[in-house]
Every structure is written in structure tokens, then in C-alpha cells.
Amino acid sequence: MCGIVGYTGKKQAAPILLDGLSKLEYRGYDSAGVAVRNNAGKHEIVKTNGKLAVLSDKLKKGKTLKGTCGIGHTRWATHGMPSEINAHPHCNDDRSIVAVHNGIIENYIELKEKLTGKGYTFYSETDTEIATKIVDYYYKKWKSPVEAMVSFTLRVRGSYAIAVMFEDYPEEIYVARKDSPLIVGTTEDGSFLASDVPAILKYTRNIYYVDNMEIAMIQKGKATFYNVDRKVIQKKPVKIDWDLDAAEKGGYKHFMLKEMHEQPKVVTDTLNSLINNGRIDLSAARLSDDELRSVDRVRIAACGSAYHVGVVAKYITEDLARVPVDVDVASEFRYRNPVFGENDLFVVISQSGETADSLAALRMAKECGVKTLAVVNVLGSSIAKEADKVIYTKAGPEISVATTKAYSAQLIVFYVLAVQLAYARGKIDGDAYSRLIDEMLNLPSLISSVLSDDERLKWFATKISNKKDVFFIGRGIDYAICLEGSLKLKEISYIHSEAYAAGELKHGTISLVEDGTLVIGVITQLKLAEKSVSNLTEVKSRGAYVMCLTSEGNYSLEEQSEFTFYIPKTNAYFAPSLAVIPLQLLSYYVSAAKGLDVDMPRNLAKCVTVE
Ligand code: BG6
């Protein structure tokens, strides 16, 4: 997904732009560029294909591009191949207007036809060049940047976070936003804009989130916000309490390793945001017990690992609270024309709060009049703003493309929701309620102990790093754990793996098991253990190499596996929080052993805001 940055102030812009873009690399991109207003008052544009380092080298880390006002961009190609010509910034013919954009202009063809009819020509395949020339068209018409941005906002369809410099308005940058994230920060030295917090956190903690259909003008030390009626609007800054190193690696080799080790703290912070004095408190989400009692069915939609949290939530919530739960991948849910009940609660899970499919599923549910709840990590994100109610995970910025700490934080939210639903609906008594809460509060220390037990996983990772196919098998909640373990391995080690309901393997897929096939059996749900063990026996008898992941005490399983990893005992409902840790670590060490780019795996992006 693209990243945009901008700066205007006392300092040289290019180094600040490059630094900001480097903090957005995690979003996934294939080319980059900057534009700076030089000392002659002209816009200089420099763009390169490939990684940011290519651009930085070309600019001698920004030294060769003089000027104190500029915009920058990392592009994740959506319209037009990755190339220098398609890279942003884009401009009008005389470069008096330059722009960077994150999002998709859906009516770009119609707009291109309109502009062509007005004599415009085009040099790239991008929707952004069209967007830039639409701004130019309206600027020529109104001779006002704000008017041009308002007309742009009213004329284009789609998603955008767009930043524009006008030659006639030195040291000012104009932005508009719809559905793609955009923040603004101001200091005495200068003002900043970016797609995400890490890009400007080292300069300021007071962040303004630009809302949909809002326009802003930033100049040195000041930001002015407008609505589409051209009215100046007052916005309150949000104080970002993330540590600076929270957006840096903090001494770890990779963001993923850092973020895995942040899980005890993240789980603690998320628990503390939902449990006060030993009791669950959902008032921040405005979710009362009456409302919880009124829910007839929970409908969950999400993508990737967030979807896997939804699968865990289904098993736990149905078993504990006796509330029906449906869970879908958002890209399927949004197109299958689901039937909603009037007392459904639609829940969307999203770390970034910007995933296009999840956002679309939320909008569909709202259009159907369903109550909506978002479980989101990023403050002020689109999904957070558009859902009726929000529960924030407290994972802080998650940079590594493969999620770990956000997944763990999301699990906590759904444990808490399941327990509160069960209690509010009289399915558990006060003692069970308190016991479950105590067991949740104990999870961070258990997670820490699993994290420290990684020596054997490092060894096992080197043994399996050449595997071509891996199966993760389990039943019930263990199957849900397998889904996440399998995705982790695929995402960062590029080893093909499948998560399979252990009881289903014999219906076809077991034909793939042969000598040396690695099968990882997850057995934390004791009431299903016996069945799962027999599934391990089935694959072992066909030559499989078996790793077993189980809880301390189940020592009888060792006969069935070449490698057994034990996690501490905890309530079966909460086992995913512990079982996922060795699977994260194993995947990490396999990827590291293969010398792969752990934090930015090929083809992947941290947040997919395109469909
Ligand atoms: C994928 C990420 O692109 O999107 C996954 O690589 C993530 O880690 C999935 O689980 C959903 O993203 P989000 O931000 O909606 O949770």
C-alpha cells in the first residue's frame, strides 16, 4: 500500500521526506519519489523504481535537493506497472502543480476522458496523474487551492489521501482525504503530513487525523482544516503515547521479533483497558450488559490473521456464552449477500482499520441497519470511525507485515467479550466469571515464559527450513490455532503449508502425506486430545515427521511425535494465546534461517487498502 509524506517549515525538506518514507516502507511498495519546491520557487521531482535506497542514493540522502517544502511517496502499484514513470509525485504539464496520492480513483477513466476533451495529455498509466490534472483543471478554473481541492473532493469517486503543492502558494501543502489514512502534525519548526504515525512520530506526538471529505492546508507551524463547504473546522489533536522506539526496531534484528516479544506487554495493556478491579468494563465501547443480552447472533468478518481470531472467537463464544457466531473472510462476506437478523451484532476485526475488504463489509452491514462493532488497533482509522462502537487493541504500531502482537491483542478482546456475554446472559456464575478473569490476567506471564523457551524451536527451524509442504492439524480451538500457525509459516518462510481440521484429513488430503512430510499437531483441547492423537497416528503410519504442540502434562503424546513442544497449562479457551507463540517463533526462525526478508515478505503488504 502506498505511503505519503510531506513537510513544510524551516528545515531542508528532502532529508525529512526520505526519513518519513523509510518509516512507511513496511506498507509495501515498489517505487518511490519526492518533489521539493526549490529556492527558485520551482518544483523539482525525483522518482526511482525499486526500493527507497535507490532514491536516497540518487539524492545523496536528500542533500542534492534544496528546498523547505516538499512531498514524498512510496508506491504499491495498483494502476500501471511499477516503473519510474508511474512512480509519484505526478504533475501538470508545467510542474506548477505536483501531487502524491494513496488510494484508488475509481472513476479515473471518466475523468481522463473529460480532461482529454479539454486538451490534456497523459504520460503515465496511473489514476494519480489523472487526479493531479483534475486538481490542475479546477485550480485553473477557481484560482484557489482550497476551491480546487474541494472541487476535486466532490468530483472524484474512490479512495484517496492526496497531498498537493501549488507553485503560486509557496511553503504551503494542501491535502484531501477519503478512506485512505492521512495525518497531520505541527511544530514551531514546521508542519508534517503522512499516511501513518511512524513517519512523523520523531517530530511530534500531537497528531490530527484528517477525516473523510476534509481538506487541510499545512504551512510552517500551522494547519488549517476545511470541510467541503469551505468552512474552517476546528480539530482536536490526538496525543500519540507510543514510544519512539515503538516505531523502530528497538535493538531486535527484525520488527517481527521485537513485536513478538512485546506480546506480554500488549496483552497486559489490552487486558487493563478492558478489566478494572477484577471486573470487565466495556463502557469505553459503550457496550452495556443489556446490549449484550439483546444480541441474537454475532457476525464476524475480517481478513488474514484477523479472520483467524474470528474463528477462535466463534468456538469460544458459542461454547461459553451459547451465542451463535458466524465468521467469514471479509472478501467473501461482502459479496455473498448475507441474511442479517435484526438483533445481529456485526463485528469487524482489523489491525490497520483500513483493509478495503473489511471496510466494505462493515459498510454493507451498516447499510443493512445492523449494529456494528470494530476491533481495531489504529486510532482514528476508517473502520474505527465508521463502526457504531469500537474496541481498540493496545498493540501499538505493528510494523512487521506478518502480524503477531496485534493478533494476540485481538484474541484478548474476544476472550473478554465471550466472558462478558456469558456472564451477562447468565451462562456462568460469579465464581466462574472471576476465575476466567484471573486466568486471563495470568496470560502475560505465561506468554513470557513461552517466549523464553525458544532454543529448541531455533534448532527445529533449521531442521525444517528445506521442507516443501507442511500440514498443521487440530480440532476445535486447536484447528483455529493451526490456521494462524500455517499462515505465519507461509507468509514469511514461503513454505507451502495447510491448516486442516484433523478429523477431515482422512477425507482426501491424507493422500498427500508421504515419507518425511512434516505434520504439526496442535493438541491443547484435552477433551479432543484422544481423537487428535489418533489422527497423528494415521499420518505417522504413512511416514509423516510429526511435531506435537501440546500443554504441559500431556506427556503421553511424546510417543507419537519426533518433536514435542509444551506450553504452560491455562484455561482451554485461552490456549491460543500460548500456542500461537511457538508457531510464530518457529516461522520466524525458519524465515531467518532461509535469509528471507522477515518484516517485508515478498508480494505482501501490511495493510491492503485495495480490493
Ligand atoms: C494482511 C496482513 O495484508 O492483512 C495480515 O499481512 C493481516 O497480517 C491482514 O492479518 C488483515 O489486515 P488488518 O489490518 O485488517 O488486520
XYZ file of C-alpha atoms and ligand atoms in Angstrom:
627
model
C 0.000 0.000 0.000
C 1.317 3.458 -0.827
C 2.767 5.819 1.723
C 2.754 9.610 1.508
C 4.710 12.203 3.475
C 5.012 15.974 3.355
C 6.908 18.724 5.156
C 6.971 22.493 5.106
C 8.986 24.610 7.534
C 12.430 25.960 8.377
C 14.434 22.827 7.595
C 15.505 21.244 4.321
C 12.579 19.064 3.208
C 14.246 16.241 1.251
C 16.022 14.539 4.179
C 12.824 14.725 6.244
C 10.790 13.255 3.396
C 13.222 10.370 2.911
C 13.288 9.682 6.639
C 9.491 9.684 6.778
C 9.218 7.366 3.778
C 11.678 4.963 5.390
C 9.271 4.616 8.310
C 6.493 3.705 5.869
C 8.412 1.032 3.964
C 6.560 -1.618 5.921
C 3.427 -0.744 3.960
C 4.853 -2.499 0.967
C 5.906 -0.600 -2.180
C 7.763 -0.919 -5.460
C 8.889 2.631 -6.318
C 9.374 5.994 -4.643
C 9.706 9.692 -5.341
C 9.842 13.187 -3.876
C 9.053 16.690 -5.056
C 10.567 19.784 -3.431
C 9.976 23.448 -4.125
C 13.482 24.693 -4.862
C 14.969 28.054 -3.959
C 13.892 29.428 -7.337
C 10.290 28.605 -6.424
C 10.061 25.749 -8.914
C 9.061 22.133 -8.206
C 11.818 19.593 -8.656
C 10.642 15.976 -8.944
C 12.900 12.939 -8.482
C 11.489 9.406 -8.771
C 13.027 5.936 -8.881
C 11.813 2.384 -9.368
C 12.627 -0.140 -6.658
C 13.478 0.373 -3.005
C 13.781 3.676 -1.208
C 17.556 3.281 -1.016
C 17.734 3.820 -4.773
C 16.008 7.192 -4.417
C 18.046 8.133 -1.363
C 21.292 7.300 -3.162
C 20.222 9.335 -6.179
C 19.535 12.291 -3.889
C 22.652 11.766 -1.784
C 20.298 11.272 1.171
C 18.463 14.425 0.186
C 21.454 16.749 0.058
C 21.184 17.470 -3.655
C 17.561 18.624 -3.490
C 17.337 22.040 -1.842
C 14.077 23.482 -0.545
C 11.998 23.642 2.632
C 8.659 22.429 1.300
C 8.100 19.041 -0.276
C 6.087 15.857 -0.625
C 7.165 12.228 -0.970
C 5.671 8.862 -1.834
C 6.267 5.111 -1.798
C 4.080 3.405 -4.379
C 2.442 -0.032 -4.185
C 1.282 -0.424 -7.765
C -2.441 -0.609 -8.389
C -2.876 1.165 -11.766
C 0.095 0.636 -14.036
C 3.192 -1.451 -13.516
C 5.903 -0.476 -11.051
C 8.090 1.971 -13.012
C 9.763 5.345 -12.697
C 7.223 6.974 -14.992
C 4.327 5.623 -12.912
C 6.001 6.493 -9.611
C 4.718 9.526 -7.732
C 4.829 12.533 -7.482
C 2.809 13.339 -10.565
C 2.393 16.814 -12.025
C 0.673 19.003 -14.574
C 2.483 20.000 -17.771
C 4.459 22.938 -16.356
C 5.018 21.306 -12.935
C 3.274 24.174 -11.256
C 1.110 21.574 -9.523
C 2.572 18.349 -8.103
C 0.828 15.655 -6.092
C 1.235 12.339 -4.298
C -1.696 10.026 -3.623
C -2.570 6.849 -1.764
C -5.783 5.112 -2.773
C -7.748 4.324 -5.922
C -9.639 6.843 -8.054
C -12.486 4.638 -9.248
C -13.859 6.993 -11.916
C -10.425 7.675 -13.376
C -11.472 6.627 -16.885
C -14.373 9.068 -16.961
C -12.148 11.818 -15.602
C -9.435 11.041 -18.139
C -11.959 11.365 -20.941
C -13.145 14.689 -19.530
C -9.595 16.038 -19.334
C -8.628 14.700 -22.747
C -11.575 16.581 -24.146
C -10.130 19.702 -22.523
C -6.795 19.171 -24.255
C -4.918 17.369 -21.504
C -2.379 14.676 -22.396
C -1.013 11.932 -20.149
C 2.428 10.395 -19.678
C 1.685 7.560 -17.258
C -0.761 4.693 -16.650
C -1.762 5.932 -13.239
C -5.008 7.192 -11.771
C -2.903 9.612 -9.749
C -1.722 11.554 -12.779
C -5.379 11.969 -13.690
C -6.173 13.101 -10.148
C -3.356 15.633 -10.287
C -4.651 17.055 -13.556
C -8.157 17.236 -12.168
C -6.748 19.444 -9.405
C -4.960 21.465 -12.095
C -8.183 21.782 -14.065
C -10.097 23.115 -11.091
C -7.242 25.346 -9.984
C -7.167 26.990 -13.410
C -10.913 27.430 -13.061
C -11.100 28.823 -9.498
C -7.571 30.225 -8.965
C -7.827 28.960 -5.388
C -6.117 25.857 -3.957
C -8.900 25.287 -1.440
C -11.542 25.580 -4.131
C -9.543 23.241 -6.354
C -9.286 20.669 -3.549
C -12.984 20.986 -2.728
C -13.931 20.502 -6.374
C -11.586 17.532 -6.553
C -13.210 16.030 -3.468
C -16.692 16.459 -4.899
C -15.776 15.235 -8.369
C -13.751 12.083 -7.879
C -15.026 8.724 -6.616
C -12.862 6.249 -4.805
C -10.330 6.435 -2.015
C -7.558 8.967 -1.642
C -5.131 10.614 0.639
C -3.717 13.263 -1.684
C -1.131 15.972 -0.993
C -0.640 18.813 -3.473
C 1.822 21.715 -3.851
C 0.828 24.768 -5.888
C 3.645 26.892 -7.287
C 1.609 30.066 -6.673
C 1.368 29.211 -2.951
C 4.898 28.777 -1.644
C 5.599 26.842 1.560
C 2.037 25.504 1.658
C 0.792 21.954 1.097
C -2.867 21.096 0.569
C -4.352 17.688 1.365
C -7.687 15.932 0.938
C -8.770 12.584 2.283
C -11.371 9.932 1.706
C -10.978 6.374 3.053
C -7.183 6.301 2.834
C -5.473 7.259 6.111
C -3.911 10.708 6.401
C -2.498 12.520 9.425
C -1.094 15.988 10.006
C 1.328 17.160 12.682
C 2.553 20.671 13.501
C 5.578 22.047 15.376
C 7.128 25.521 15.514
C 9.804 24.336 13.080
C 7.384 23.069 10.528
C 4.332 21.002 9.694
C 4.098 17.418 8.548
C 1.676 15.122 6.790
C 1.839 11.358 6.410
C -0.155 8.205 5.799
C 0.740 6.837 9.221
C 2.154 7.825 12.597
C 5.652 6.253 12.437
C 6.599 8.653 9.619
C 6.364 11.757 11.788
C 6.410 10.465 15.372
C 10.016 11.607 15.889
C 8.924 15.188 15.199
C 5.602 15.421 17.001
C 3.193 13.411 19.150
C 0.205 15.639 18.564
C -1.464 14.211 15.524
C -4.507 15.444 13.645
C -6.406 12.726 11.779
C -7.815 14.157 8.554
C -11.357 12.835 8.267
C -13.242 11.823 5.149
C -14.121 14.708 2.804
C -11.894 17.082 4.753
C -9.263 19.348 3.281
C -6.265 20.754 5.096
C -3.649 23.343 4.342
C -0.364 22.994 6.175
C 2.236 25.719 6.485
C 5.134 26.250 8.877
C 3.828 25.532 12.374
C 0.187 25.633 11.414
C -2.580 23.513 9.915
C -5.958 24.775 8.771
C -8.800 22.346 8.184
C -11.816 22.820 5.922
C -14.948 20.883 5.172
C -16.353 20.638 1.649
C -18.419 23.753 2.364
C -15.091 25.602 2.542
C -15.768 26.277 6.216
C -12.755 26.256 8.512
C -13.228 23.482 11.074
C -11.538 23.117 14.433
C -9.958 19.722 15.067
C -8.516 18.384 18.284
C -5.111 16.712 18.094
C -4.767 13.150 19.334
C -1.804 12.600 21.650
C 0.100 9.533 20.473
C 1.582 7.808 23.507
C 3.634 5.295 21.548
C 7.322 5.267 22.477
C 9.537 6.496 19.708
C 11.244 3.090 19.605
C 7.818 1.539 19.237
C 8.133 2.529 15.636
C 11.733 1.494 15.461
C 13.269 -1.945 15.964
C 14.434 -1.355 19.483
C 17.524 -3.450 19.266
C 15.854 -6.507 17.771
C 17.037 -7.894 14.431
C 13.568 -7.591 12.947
C 10.372 -5.780 13.790
C 8.649 -9.155 13.956
C 10.996 -10.397 16.683
C 10.518 -7.152 18.596
C 6.766 -7.332 18.224
C 6.613 -10.982 19.307
C 8.445 -10.003 22.481
C 6.090 -7.097 23.033
C 3.173 -9.520 23.335
C 3.218 -9.811 27.158
C 3.022 -6.022 27.431
C 0.468 -5.694 24.661
C -1.720 -8.378 26.218
C -1.368 -6.673 29.591
C -2.271 -3.289 28.134
C -5.256 -4.674 26.273
C -6.473 -6.567 29.355
C -6.057 -3.466 31.505
C -8.077 -1.422 29.045
C -10.992 -3.853 29.427
C -10.725 -5.130 33.014
C -10.808 -2.824 36.025
C -10.559 -4.106 39.605
C -11.196 -7.647 38.506
C -14.284 -6.859 36.531
C -14.813 -6.446 32.791
C -15.672 -2.901 31.798
C -16.824 -2.340 28.210
C -18.065 1.185 28.820
C -15.371 2.643 26.560
C -17.012 0.725 23.734
C -20.436 1.743 25.025
C -21.367 -1.952 25.167
C -23.772 -2.437 28.077
C -24.852 -5.776 29.510
C -28.347 -5.046 28.244
C -26.981 -4.672 24.757
C -25.005 -7.887 25.117
C -28.143 -9.639 26.258
C -30.034 -8.327 23.234
C -27.632 -9.884 20.722
C -29.123 -12.923 18.983
C -26.188 -13.661 16.721
C -22.657 -12.370 16.223
C -21.426 -11.956 12.647
C -17.666 -11.568 12.278
C -15.826 -10.529 9.099
C -12.084 -9.980 8.742
C -9.039 -10.820 6.656
C -5.871 -12.818 7.207
C -4.836 -13.310 10.796
C -7.711 -11.139 11.963
C -10.036 -13.700 10.408
C -8.285 -16.431 12.379
C -9.074 -14.526 15.562
C -12.695 -14.620 14.451
C -12.535 -18.405 14.175
C -11.187 -18.635 17.736
C -13.956 -16.247 18.837
C -16.588 -18.485 17.273
C -15.524 -21.597 19.174
C -15.199 -19.799 22.492
C -18.290 -17.615 22.306
C -20.612 -20.396 21.214
C -19.297 -22.792 23.838
C -19.152 -20.349 26.736
C -21.935 -17.854 26.050
C -24.175 -20.041 23.903
C -24.484 -17.228 21.351
C -24.404 -18.251 17.659
C -21.389 -16.839 15.862
C -20.729 -16.735 12.115
C -17.298 -15.833 10.839
C -16.344 -15.054 7.246
C -13.383 -13.734 5.349
C -14.409 -10.182 4.553
C -13.735 -10.506 0.815
C -16.324 -13.288 0.696
C -18.778 -11.801 3.181
C -19.150 -8.527 1.320
C -20.282 -10.238 -1.880
C -22.389 -13.146 -0.660
C -25.457 -11.068 0.170
C -25.713 -12.356 3.757
C -29.027 -12.514 5.566
C -28.919 -10.381 8.704
C -31.195 -10.772 11.712
C -32.466 -7.611 13.381
C -30.569 -8.409 16.586
C -27.318 -9.361 14.909
C -24.104 -7.744 16.043
C -21.678 -7.341 13.168
C -18.047 -7.339 14.303
C -15.147 -6.373 12.056
C -11.609 -7.141 13.167
C -8.743 -5.180 11.675
C -5.290 -4.214 12.914
C -4.880 -1.351 10.458
C -8.520 -0.343 10.356
C -8.020 0.360 6.653
C -8.287 -3.048 4.951
C -10.532 -2.441 1.977
C -12.484 -5.692 2.158
C -13.091 -5.363 5.878
C -14.147 -1.723 5.497
C -16.518 -2.686 2.703
C -18.031 -5.491 4.788
C -18.591 -3.012 7.610
C -20.294 -0.543 5.269
C -22.524 -3.285 3.912
C -23.593 -4.288 7.422
C -24.331 -0.667 8.263
C -26.375 -0.245 5.095
C -28.395 -3.265 6.238
C -29.092 -1.499 9.524
C -27.071 -3.893 11.645
C -25.350 -2.758 14.853
C -21.614 -2.739 14.228
C -18.578 -3.146 16.447
C -14.989 -2.714 15.276
C -11.977 -4.280 16.968
C -9.138 -2.137 15.658
C -5.571 -1.264 16.551
C -5.081 2.061 14.803
C -6.628 5.099 16.374
C -8.743 7.178 14.070
C -8.659 4.640 11.245
C -11.514 4.416 8.780
C -13.036 1.263 10.268
C -12.759 2.712 13.774
C -14.535 5.868 12.691
C -17.288 4.230 10.727
C -18.330 1.462 13.131
C -21.026 2.262 15.696
C -18.803 1.044 18.509
C -15.076 0.424 18.755
C -12.842 -1.636 20.985
C -9.208 -0.691 20.497
C -6.491 -3.258 20.862
C -3.475 -1.760 22.630
C -0.798 -3.269 20.404
C 0.898 -0.014 19.407
C 2.292 0.338 15.895
C 2.792 -3.049 14.283
C 5.370 -2.712 11.552
C 6.134 -6.268 10.516
C 3.845 -7.365 7.724
C 3.138 -10.665 9.487
C 1.068 -9.768 12.484
C 1.887 -11.188 15.912
C 1.167 -8.775 18.754
C -1.968 -7.371 17.138
C -3.288 -10.917 16.689
C -2.607 -11.636 20.362
C -4.286 -8.415 21.427
C -7.319 -9.213 19.285
C -7.594 -12.619 20.957
C -7.814 -10.890 24.336
C -10.686 -8.701 23.177
C -12.686 -11.746 22.120
C -11.934 -13.678 25.294
C -13.251 -10.705 27.235
C -16.313 -10.337 25.006
C -17.126 -14.053 25.307
C -16.801 -13.995 29.103
C -18.903 -10.855 29.442
C -21.538 -12.200 27.047
C -21.683 -15.431 29.075
C -21.930 -13.587 32.383
C -24.459 -11.017 31.189
C -26.620 -13.814 29.822
C -26.383 -15.900 32.979
C -24.422 -18.743 31.401
C -21.689 -18.531 34.047
C -21.910 -17.564 37.727
C -19.838 -15.061 39.637
C -17.183 -17.590 40.636
C -16.628 -18.797 37.082
C -16.579 -15.164 35.939
C -13.875 -14.225 38.427
C -11.900 -17.372 37.711
C -11.908 -16.744 33.977
C -10.812 -13.152 34.524
C -7.983 -14.254 36.794
C -6.852 -16.781 34.195
C -6.847 -14.073 31.513
C -4.841 -11.761 33.753
C -2.288 -14.518 34.150
C -1.701 -14.884 30.408
C 1.061 -12.247 30.024
C 3.406 -14.063 32.410
C 2.697 -17.390 30.694
C 3.361 -15.795 27.293
C 6.678 -14.509 28.618
C 7.663 -17.992 29.720
C 6.869 -19.453 26.306
C 8.827 -16.685 24.572
C 11.906 -17.517 26.611
C 11.685 -21.209 25.683
C 12.841 -20.715 22.118
C 16.179 -22.515 21.925
C 14.678 -25.838 20.761
C 12.479 -24.000 18.277
C 15.555 -22.408 16.741
C 17.074 -25.875 16.383
C 13.881 -27.365 14.925
C 13.547 -24.445 12.494
C 16.904 -25.243 10.930
C 15.786 -28.861 10.538
C 12.593 -27.999 8.675
C 13.696 -24.963 6.663
C 14.009 -27.073 3.495
C 10.575 -28.622 3.770
C 8.307 -28.096 0.791
C 4.939 -28.979 2.355
C 3.753 -28.742 5.943
C 0.407 -29.664 7.493
C -0.960 -28.163 10.673
C -3.746 -30.299 12.114
C -6.033 -29.833 15.106
C -9.612 -29.968 16.288
C -11.849 -27.181 17.580
C -9.863 -24.294 19.002
C -6.712 -26.206 18.079
C -7.803 -26.036 14.443
C -8.197 -22.273 14.779
C -4.652 -22.122 16.152
C -3.475 -24.165 13.162
C -4.934 -21.577 10.782
C -2.724 -18.870 12.247
C 0.331 -21.118 12.565
C 0.059 -22.121 8.935
C -0.335 -18.562 7.686
C 2.668 -17.398 9.713
C 4.842 -20.089 8.128
C 3.629 -19.359 4.598
C 3.822 -15.570 4.933
C 7.440 -15.299 5.971
C 9.198 -18.545 5.015
C 7.417 -19.135 1.688
C 6.999 -22.817 2.592
C 3.640 -24.130 1.434
C 1.522 -25.217 4.373
C -2.077 -26.048 5.102
C -4.135 -25.928 8.263
C -6.511 -28.851 8.372
C -9.271 -29.921 10.701
C -7.642 -33.105 11.984
C -10.797 -35.150 11.566
C -11.138 -34.071 7.954
C -7.644 -35.079 6.810
C -8.710 -38.668 6.071
C -11.337 -37.380 3.624
C -8.844 -36.903 0.796
C -5.890 -34.743 1.777
C -4.110 -37.520 3.682
C -3.203 -38.814 0.230
C -0.519 -36.114 0.201
C 1.214 -37.461 3.290
C 4.342 -39.400 2.448
C 7.739 -40.197 3.933
C 9.101 -37.121 5.698
C 6.038 -34.908 5.262
C 6.029 -32.559 8.231
C 2.794 -32.611 10.195
C 2.413 -30.293 13.180
C -0.301 -31.496 15.509
C -1.792 -28.914 17.880
C -3.396 -30.556 20.904
C -4.299 -28.145 23.678
C -8.000 -29.044 23.920
C -7.868 -32.056 26.194
C -11.437 -33.158 25.533
C -10.459 -33.666 21.877
C -6.929 -34.929 22.522
C -7.644 -38.613 22.063
C -9.166 -38.032 18.623
C -6.311 -35.806 17.569
C -3.743 -38.337 18.737
C -5.313 -40.955 16.511
C -5.035 -38.528 13.606
C -1.334 -38.136 14.363
C -1.027 -41.914 14.409
C -2.690 -42.057 10.985
C -0.205 -39.652 9.426
C 2.747 -41.176 11.261
C 1.899 -44.601 9.862
C 2.192 -43.043 6.408
C 5.677 -41.748 7.032
C 4.981 -38.270 8.348
C 7.522 -36.432 10.506
C 5.392 -35.280 13.433
C 5.825 -32.276 15.678
C 3.331 -32.035 18.502
C 2.391 -28.806 20.273
C 0.567 -29.530 23.490
C 0.081 -28.456 27.104
C 2.387 -29.440 29.958
C 1.200 -32.683 31.467
C 0.261 -34.404 28.213
C 3.485 -36.359 28.242
C 1.910 -39.453 26.670
C 1.943 -37.722 23.287
C 5.706 -37.959 23.045
C 5.469 -41.449 21.594
C 3.533 -40.026 18.670
C 5.963 -37.279 17.713
C 9.595 -36.667 16.806
C 9.487 -33.262 18.448
C 7.103 -32.180 21.204
C 6.771 -28.610 22.424
C 4.939 -27.907 25.666
C 3.079 -24.758 26.588
C 2.056 -23.952 30.172
C -1.365 -25.060 31.335
C -4.120 -22.477 31.087
C -7.853 -22.443 30.566
C -8.539 -24.284 27.284
C -10.370 -21.215 25.958
C -7.216 -19.119 26.270
C -4.783 -21.697 24.884
C -4.469 -19.863 21.536
C -2.596 -17.051 23.296
C 0.097 -19.517 24.345
C 0.067 -21.996 21.463
C 0.485 -19.287 18.831
C 3.797 -18.176 20.348
C 5.901 -21.220 19.398
C 4.281 -21.213 15.968
C 5.216 -17.540 15.499
C 8.749 -18.187 16.728
C 9.147 -21.302 14.572
C 8.065 -19.424 11.451
C 10.347 -16.526 12.325
C 13.394 -18.766 12.802
C 12.687 -20.689 9.585
C 12.451 -17.420 7.664
C 15.619 -16.087 9.293
C 17.399 -19.399 8.604
C 16.467 -19.014 4.940
C 17.802 -15.454 4.958
C 14.478 -14.007 3.882
C 13.118 -10.500 4.419
C 11.173 -11.350 7.558
C 9.489 -7.980 8.020
C 8.632 -7.328 4.386
C 7.866 -10.699 2.756
C 7.587 -10.779 -0.999
C 4.206 -9.887 -2.555
C 2.708 -8.895 0.818
C 1.725 -5.569 2.323
C 0.979 -4.684 5.909
C -2.347 -3.228 5.017
C -4.255 -3.889 1.826
C -6.442 -0.887 1.086
C -7.170 -2.088 -2.434
C -9.564 -4.884 -3.363
C -2.760 -8.748 5.538
C -1.688 -8.688 6.591
O -2.369 -7.999 4.421
O -3.972 -8.218 6.027
C -2.106 -9.584 7.728
O -0.438 -9.132 6.072
C -3.441 -9.090 8.262
O -1.132 -9.563 8.758
C -4.486 -8.936 7.153
O -3.928 -10.025 9.218
C -5.664 -8.106 7.668
O -5.162 -6.822 7.929
P -5.906 -5.908 9.033
O -5.091 -4.673 9.113
O -7.286 -5.684 8.517
O -5.890 -6.723 10.304
